[in-house]
Amino acid sequence: MMQLSQASLRAGRRTYIPWQGYLAALVLIFALYWLFPGNLLMLTRIATIAILVMSLDLVTGYAGLPTLGHAAMYGMGAYAAALCAKFLTGDPLAGLVVAAGAGALLALVAGSFLVRYQGLAFLMLTIAVVQIMQSIASKLQFITGGDDGLSGFEISPVFGRFEFDMFGVTGYWYSMILLLLSFVVLRRIMHSPFGLCCMGIRENRDRMSANGTRIYPHLLKLYVLAGTFAGLAGGISAQVNQIVGLDSLGFDLSAEALVMLVLGGSGNLVGAIVGTALFSSIHHFAAMANPFHWLFVIGGLLMAVVFLPKGFIVLLARRLGANALAIFGRRA
């Protein structure tokens, strides 16, 4: 028991992020604002999708359940936030609560039978869920706008002062702050006994069950948590763009999110952010450089994901971060 406790303490130290790490994140947010004032909308999109990919990492990376239907909770949150602004209140914080709740509700309903399965069966069922949700949104055109999208709603200024402008300034700070807060909360949860238990289930279900762990309740709680933050990301997207389309419930978004996660390294929230930023940046600039052949660049990126070591990108980012922290005389 003593050896196990010491090993757990060493693991805790390895996962600890010193305050300089969060300070560096804030500095990076300010730096991106000043260095790329013309790309704030793209940076806002990256921050929003990064929250979605982090929520996907909970299910795929930490629990070992690959899914291609995670956009269902994202789209649910987006439509919920838009409908809240249209019929109830335009307050953005209230809209986020509604969006997160909608994502959690869908995750609870779908997850109640999804998490009973694993492997290919789980993967195929998640695809079915996202297709069903997209079909429902398309049929309910009088509510969702159908193929035309849901628009015509107004979002009030954040805290009554900061209006969402066409240049994306408020949207940038709004999404970046929420990304940082989401990272802190999720990291704290996933390095708690609950999160470690979920990782144990990923590694060996039979052993965890033999130890007295209740597999189904743990996975359902994790799935609902992932749905909550996926819905939050959808709510941010709806409020910043002030339009919600059927593509927010699409299979393509789920597939791209999974590619971003694999690119940065699954089972690592930092990797989810790094993978999202890298994929989105390459996507954006490759499409601008060559609108007709940019998919070749994305294809090459996917090949790199296959051949490079798992989590290569985030390992490189960690090394750079460790070198930066060495300036302060601290270890990562």
Coordinates of C-alpha atoms in Angstrom, one line a residue:
M1 CA 0.0 0.0 0.0
M2 CA 2.9 2.3 0.8
Q3 CA 4.4 1.8 -2.6
L4 CA 1.0 2.4 -4.3
S5 CA 0.5 5.6 -2.4
Q6 CA 4.0 6.9 -3.4
A7 CA 3.3 6.0 -7.0
S8 CA 0.0 7.9 -6.8
L9 CA 1.8 10.9 -5.4
R10 CA 4.4 10.9 -8.2
A11 CA 1.6 10.6 -10.7
G12 CA -0.1 13.6 -9.1
R13 CA 3.1 15.6 -9.4
R14 CA 3.4 14.8 -13.1
T15 CA -0.1 16.0 -13.8
Y16 CA 0.4 19.2 -11.7
I17 CA 0.5 22.4 -13.8
P18 CA 2.3 25.3 -12.0
W19 CA 0.8 28.7 -11.9
Q20 CA 3.3 29.8 -14.6
G21 CA 1.6 27.4 -17.0
Y22 CA -1.7 29.2 -16.6
L23 CA 0.0 32.6 -16.7
A24 CA 1.6 31.5 -20.0
A25 CA -1.9 30.6 -21.3
L26 CA -3.1 34.1 -20.5
V27 CA -0.1 35.7 -22.1
L28 CA -0.8 33.6 -25.2
I29 CA -4.4 34.7 -25.4
F30 CA -3.3 38.4 -25.2
A31 CA -0.6 37.7 -27.8
L32 CA -2.9 36.1 -30.3
Y33 CA -5.3 39.1 -29.9
W34 CA -2.6 41.6 -30.8
L35 CA -0.8 39.5 -33.4
F36 CA -3.8 38.4 -35.4
P37 CA -6.5 41.1 -35.1
G38 CA -7.8 40.2 -38.5
N39 CA -8.3 36.5 -37.6
L40 CA -10.3 36.9 -34.4
L41 CA -13.3 35.0 -35.9
M42 CA -11.1 32.1 -36.8
L43 CA -9.5 32.1 -33.3
T44 CA -13.0 32.2 -31.8
R45 CA -13.9 29.2 -33.8
I46 CA -10.8 27.3 -32.7
A47 CA -11.6 28.1 -29.0
T48 CA -15.2 26.9 -29.4
I49 CA -14.3 23.7 -31.2
A50 CA -11.4 23.0 -28.7
I51 CA -14.1 22.8 -25.9
L52 CA -16.0 20.3 -28.1
V53 CA -12.8 18.2 -28.7
M54 CA -12.0 18.3 -24.9
S55 CA -15.4 16.9 -24.2
L56 CA -14.9 14.3 -26.8
D57 CA -11.6 13.4 -25.2
L58 CA -13.5 12.5 -22.0
V59 CA -15.4 9.8 -23.8
T60 CA -12.7 8.6 -26.3
G61 CA -9.5 9.4 -24.6
Y62 CA -10.2 8.8 -20.9
A63 CA -13.0 6.2 -21.2
G64 CA -11.7 4.5 -24.4
L65 CA -15.1 4.7 -26.2
P66 CA -14.5 6.0 -29.8
T67 CA -17.5 8.0 -31.0
L68 CA -18.5 9.6 -34.3
G69 CA -21.7 11.2 -32.9
H70 CA -20.5 13.8 -30.5
A71 CA -21.8 16.6 -32.6
A72 CA -25.3 15.6 -31.5
M73 CA -24.8 17.2 -28.0
Y74 CA -23.0 20.2 -29.6
G75 CA -25.9 20.9 -32.0
M76 CA -28.4 20.3 -29.2
G77 CA -26.6 23.0 -27.2
A78 CA -26.5 25.4 -30.1
Y79 CA -30.2 25.1 -30.9
A80 CA -31.1 25.4 -27.2
A81 CA -29.1 28.6 -26.8
A82 CA -30.6 30.1 -29.9
L83 CA -34.2 29.2 -28.9
C84 CA -33.5 30.5 -25.4
A85 CA -32.4 33.9 -26.9
K86 CA -35.4 34.0 -29.2
F87 CA -38.2 33.1 -26.9
L88 CA -36.9 33.6 -23.3
T89 CA -33.9 35.8 -22.7
G90 CA -31.0 37.1 -24.7
D91 CA -28.6 37.0 -21.7
P92 CA -25.6 35.0 -22.8
L93 CA -24.8 33.4 -19.5
A94 CA -28.3 32.2 -19.1
G95 CA -28.1 30.8 -22.6
L96 CA -24.9 28.9 -21.8
V97 CA -26.7 27.3 -18.8
V98 CA -29.5 26.2 -21.1
A99 CA -27.1 25.0 -23.7
A100 CA -25.1 23.0 -21.2
G101 CA -28.3 21.5 -19.7
A102 CA -29.6 20.5 -23.2
G103 CA -26.3 18.8 -24.0
A104 CA -26.3 17.0 -20.7
L105 CA -30.0 15.9 -21.1
L106 CA -29.3 14.4 -24.6
A107 CA -26.2 12.7 -23.2
L108 CA -28.2 11.3 -20.4
V109 CA -31.0 9.9 -22.6
A110 CA -28.6 8.6 -25.3
G111 CA -25.9 7.5 -22.9
S112 CA -28.3 5.4 -20.8
F113 CA -28.2 2.7 -23.5
L114 CA -25.0 3.7 -25.4
V115 CA -22.5 3.1 -22.6
R116 CA -23.8 -0.4 -22.2
Y117 CA -21.8 -1.2 -25.4
Q118 CA -18.2 -0.7 -26.5
G119 CA -16.0 -1.0 -29.5
L120 CA -17.7 -1.1 -33.0
A121 CA -21.2 -1.4 -31.6
F122 CA -20.8 1.8 -29.5
L123 CA -19.3 3.6 -32.6
M124 CA -22.2 2.7 -34.9
L125 CA -24.8 3.6 -32.3
T126 CA -23.3 7.1 -31.8
I127 CA -23.5 7.6 -35.6
A128 CA -27.2 6.6 -35.5
V129 CA -27.8 9.2 -32.7
V130 CA -26.3 12.1 -34.6
Q131 CA -28.2 11.1 -37.8
I132 CA -31.5 10.9 -35.9
M133 CA -31.0 14.3 -34.3
Q134 CA -30.1 15.9 -37.6
S135 CA -33.2 14.4 -39.2
I136 CA -35.4 15.6 -36.3
A137 CA -34.0 19.1 -36.6
S138 CA -34.6 19.1 -40.4
K139 CA -38.2 17.9 -39.9
L140 CA -39.0 20.5 -37.3
Q141 CA -38.4 23.4 -39.7
F142 CA -41.0 25.6 -38.0
I143 CA -38.8 25.6 -34.9
T144 CA -35.2 25.1 -36.1
G145 CA -35.4 26.8 -39.5
G146 CA -34.5 23.5 -41.3
D147 CA -32.0 23.9 -44.1
D148 CA -32.1 27.7 -43.8
G149 CA -30.9 27.6 -40.3
L150 CA -32.1 29.2 -37.1
S151 CA -31.5 33.0 -37.0
G152 CA -33.3 36.2 -36.0
F153 CA -32.4 36.0 -32.4
E154 CA -30.4 38.7 -30.5
I155 CA -27.8 38.1 -27.8
S156 CA -27.5 40.7 -25.1
P157 CA -24.2 42.2 -24.1
V158 CA -22.1 40.2 -21.8
F159 CA -22.6 41.5 -18.2
G160 CA -24.7 44.2 -19.9
R161 CA -21.5 46.0 -21.3
F162 CA -19.7 43.9 -23.9
E163 CA -21.7 43.6 -27.1
F164 CA -21.0 40.9 -29.7
D165 CA -19.6 42.9 -32.6
M166 CA -19.0 42.0 -36.3
F167 CA -15.2 42.1 -35.8
G168 CA -15.4 39.3 -33.2
V169 CA -13.6 41.1 -30.4
T170 CA -16.1 40.3 -27.7
G171 CA -16.6 36.8 -29.1
Y172 CA -12.8 36.2 -28.9
W173 CA -12.4 37.1 -25.3
Y174 CA -15.7 35.3 -24.4
S175 CA -14.7 32.0 -26.0
M176 CA -11.1 32.1 -24.9
I177 CA -12.0 32.7 -21.2
L178 CA -14.6 29.9 -21.4
L179 CA -12.0 27.6 -23.0
L180 CA -9.5 28.3 -20.2
L181 CA -12.2 27.8 -17.5
S182 CA -13.4 24.6 -19.1
F183 CA -9.9 23.3 -19.2
V184 CA -9.3 24.0 -15.5
V185 CA -12.6 22.3 -14.5
L186 CA -12.2 19.3 -16.7
R187 CA -8.6 18.8 -15.7
R188 CA -9.5 18.9 -12.0
I189 CA -12.3 16.4 -12.6
M190 CA -10.3 14.0 -14.7
H191 CA -7.5 13.9 -12.1
S192 CA -9.9 13.2 -9.3
P193 CA -10.6 9.7 -8.0
F194 CA -13.6 9.7 -10.4
G195 CA -11.5 10.4 -13.5
L196 CA -8.8 8.0 -12.5
C197 CA -11.5 5.3 -12.1
C198 CA -12.7 6.0 -15.6
M199 CA -9.2 5.6 -16.9
G200 CA -9.0 2.3 -15.0
I201 CA -12.2 1.2 -16.8
R202 CA -10.5 2.0 -20.1
E203 CA -7.5 -0.1 -19.3
N204 CA -9.2 -3.1 -17.8
R205 CA -13.0 -3.4 -17.3
D206 CA -12.9 -6.8 -15.8
R207 CA -10.3 -5.9 -13.1
M208 CA -12.1 -2.7 -12.2
S209 CA -15.4 -4.7 -11.9
A210 CA -13.7 -7.3 -9.7
N211 CA -12.5 -4.5 -7.5
G212 CA -16.1 -3.4 -6.9
T213 CA -16.3 -0.6 -9.4
R214 CA -19.7 0.0 -10.9
I215 CA -18.8 0.3 -14.6
Y216 CA -22.2 1.6 -16.0
P217 CA -22.8 4.5 -13.5
H218 CA -19.2 5.8 -14.0
L219 CA -19.4 5.7 -17.7
L220 CA -22.9 7.3 -17.8
K221 CA -21.7 10.1 -15.5
L222 CA -18.7 10.7 -17.7
Y223 CA -20.9 10.7 -20.8
V224 CA -23.2 13.3 -19.3
L225 CA -20.2 15.4 -18.3
A226 CA -18.9 15.3 -21.9
G227 CA -22.4 16.2 -23.2
T228 CA -22.5 19.1 -20.8
F229 CA -19.4 20.7 -22.2
A230 CA -20.2 19.8 -25.8
G231 CA -23.5 21.6 -25.3
L232 CA -21.6 24.5 -23.8
A233 CA -19.4 24.7 -26.9
G234 CA -22.5 24.7 -29.1
G235 CA -24.1 27.5 -27.1
I236 CA -21.0 29.6 -27.5
S237 CA -21.0 29.0 -31.3
A238 CA -24.7 30.0 -31.5
Q239 CA -24.2 33.2 -29.5
V240 CA -21.1 34.4 -31.3
N241 CA -22.4 33.6 -34.8
Q242 CA -26.1 34.3 -34.1
I243 CA -27.1 31.5 -36.5
V244 CA -27.4 27.8 -36.1
G245 CA -27.4 25.4 -39.1
L246 CA -28.0 21.7 -39.5
D247 CA -24.2 21.3 -40.0
S248 CA -23.9 21.7 -36.2
L249 CA -25.5 18.3 -35.9
G250 CA -23.6 16.8 -38.8
F251 CA -21.5 13.7 -39.0
D252 CA -18.7 15.8 -40.6
L253 CA -18.2 17.8 -37.4
S254 CA -18.0 14.7 -35.3
A255 CA -15.4 13.2 -37.7
E256 CA -13.3 16.3 -37.8
A257 CA -13.4 16.6 -34.0
L258 CA -12.1 13.0 -33.7
V259 CA -9.3 13.7 -36.2
M260 CA -8.3 16.8 -34.1
L261 CA -8.2 14.7 -31.0
V262 CA -6.1 12.0 -32.5
L263 CA -3.7 14.6 -33.9
G264 CA -3.0 16.2 -30.6
G265 CA -3.1 12.9 -28.6
S266 CA -6.1 11.4 -26.9
G267 CA -6.4 11.1 -23.1
N268 CA -4.8 14.5 -22.8
L269 CA -6.8 17.8 -22.6
V270 CA -3.8 19.8 -23.7
G271 CA -3.5 17.6 -26.7
A272 CA -7.2 18.3 -27.6
I273 CA -6.5 22.0 -27.7
V274 CA -3.2 21.7 -29.6
G275 CA -4.8 19.3 -32.1
T276 CA -7.7 21.6 -32.7
A277 CA -5.5 24.6 -33.2
L278 CA -3.2 22.8 -35.6
F279 CA -5.9 21.2 -37.7
S280 CA -8.0 24.4 -37.9
S281 CA -5.1 26.5 -38.8
I282 CA -3.9 24.2 -41.6
H283 CA -7.5 23.9 -42.8
H284 CA -7.9 27.7 -42.9
F285 CA -4.6 28.7 -44.6
A286 CA -4.5 25.7 -47.0
A287 CA -8.0 26.6 -48.2
M288 CA -6.9 30.2 -48.7
A289 CA -3.7 29.2 -50.6
N290 CA -5.4 26.7 -52.9
P291 CA -9.2 26.5 -52.7
F292 CA -9.4 23.5 -55.1
H293 CA -6.7 21.2 -53.7
W294 CA -6.5 22.0 -50.0
L295 CA -7.9 18.6 -49.2
F296 CA -4.6 17.1 -50.3
V297 CA -3.0 19.0 -47.4
I298 CA -5.6 17.6 -45.0
G299 CA -5.0 14.1 -46.4
G300 CA -1.2 14.5 -45.8
L301 CA -2.0 15.6 -42.2
L302 CA -4.1 12.5 -41.6
M303 CA -1.2 10.3 -42.9
A304 CA 1.1 12.1 -40.5
V305 CA -1.3 11.2 -37.6
V306 CA -1.0 7.5 -38.6
F307 CA 2.7 7.4 -38.9
L308 CA 3.9 9.7 -36.2
P309 CA 4.1 8.4 -32.6
K310 CA 0.9 8.7 -30.6
G311 CA 0.5 12.3 -29.3
F312 CA 3.6 13.5 -31.0
I313 CA 2.3 17.0 -31.4
V314 CA 1.5 17.4 -27.7
L315 CA 4.8 15.8 -26.7
L316 CA 6.6 18.5 -28.7
A317 CA 4.4 21.2 -27.2
R318 CA 5.2 19.9 -23.7
R319 CA 8.9 19.9 -24.4
L320 CA 8.6 23.5 -25.5
G321 CA 6.5 24.4 -22.5
A322 CA 9.0 22.7 -20.2
N323 CA 11.8 24.8 -21.7
A324 CA 9.8 27.9 -21.2
L325 CA 9.0 27.1 -17.6
A326 CA 12.7 26.5 -17.0
I327 CA 13.2 30.2 -17.3
F328 CA 11.2 30.6 -14.1
G329 CA 13.3 27.9 -12.5
R330 CA 10.3 25.5 -12.3
R331 CA 9.7 22.0 -13.8
A332 CA 6.5 21.1 -15.6

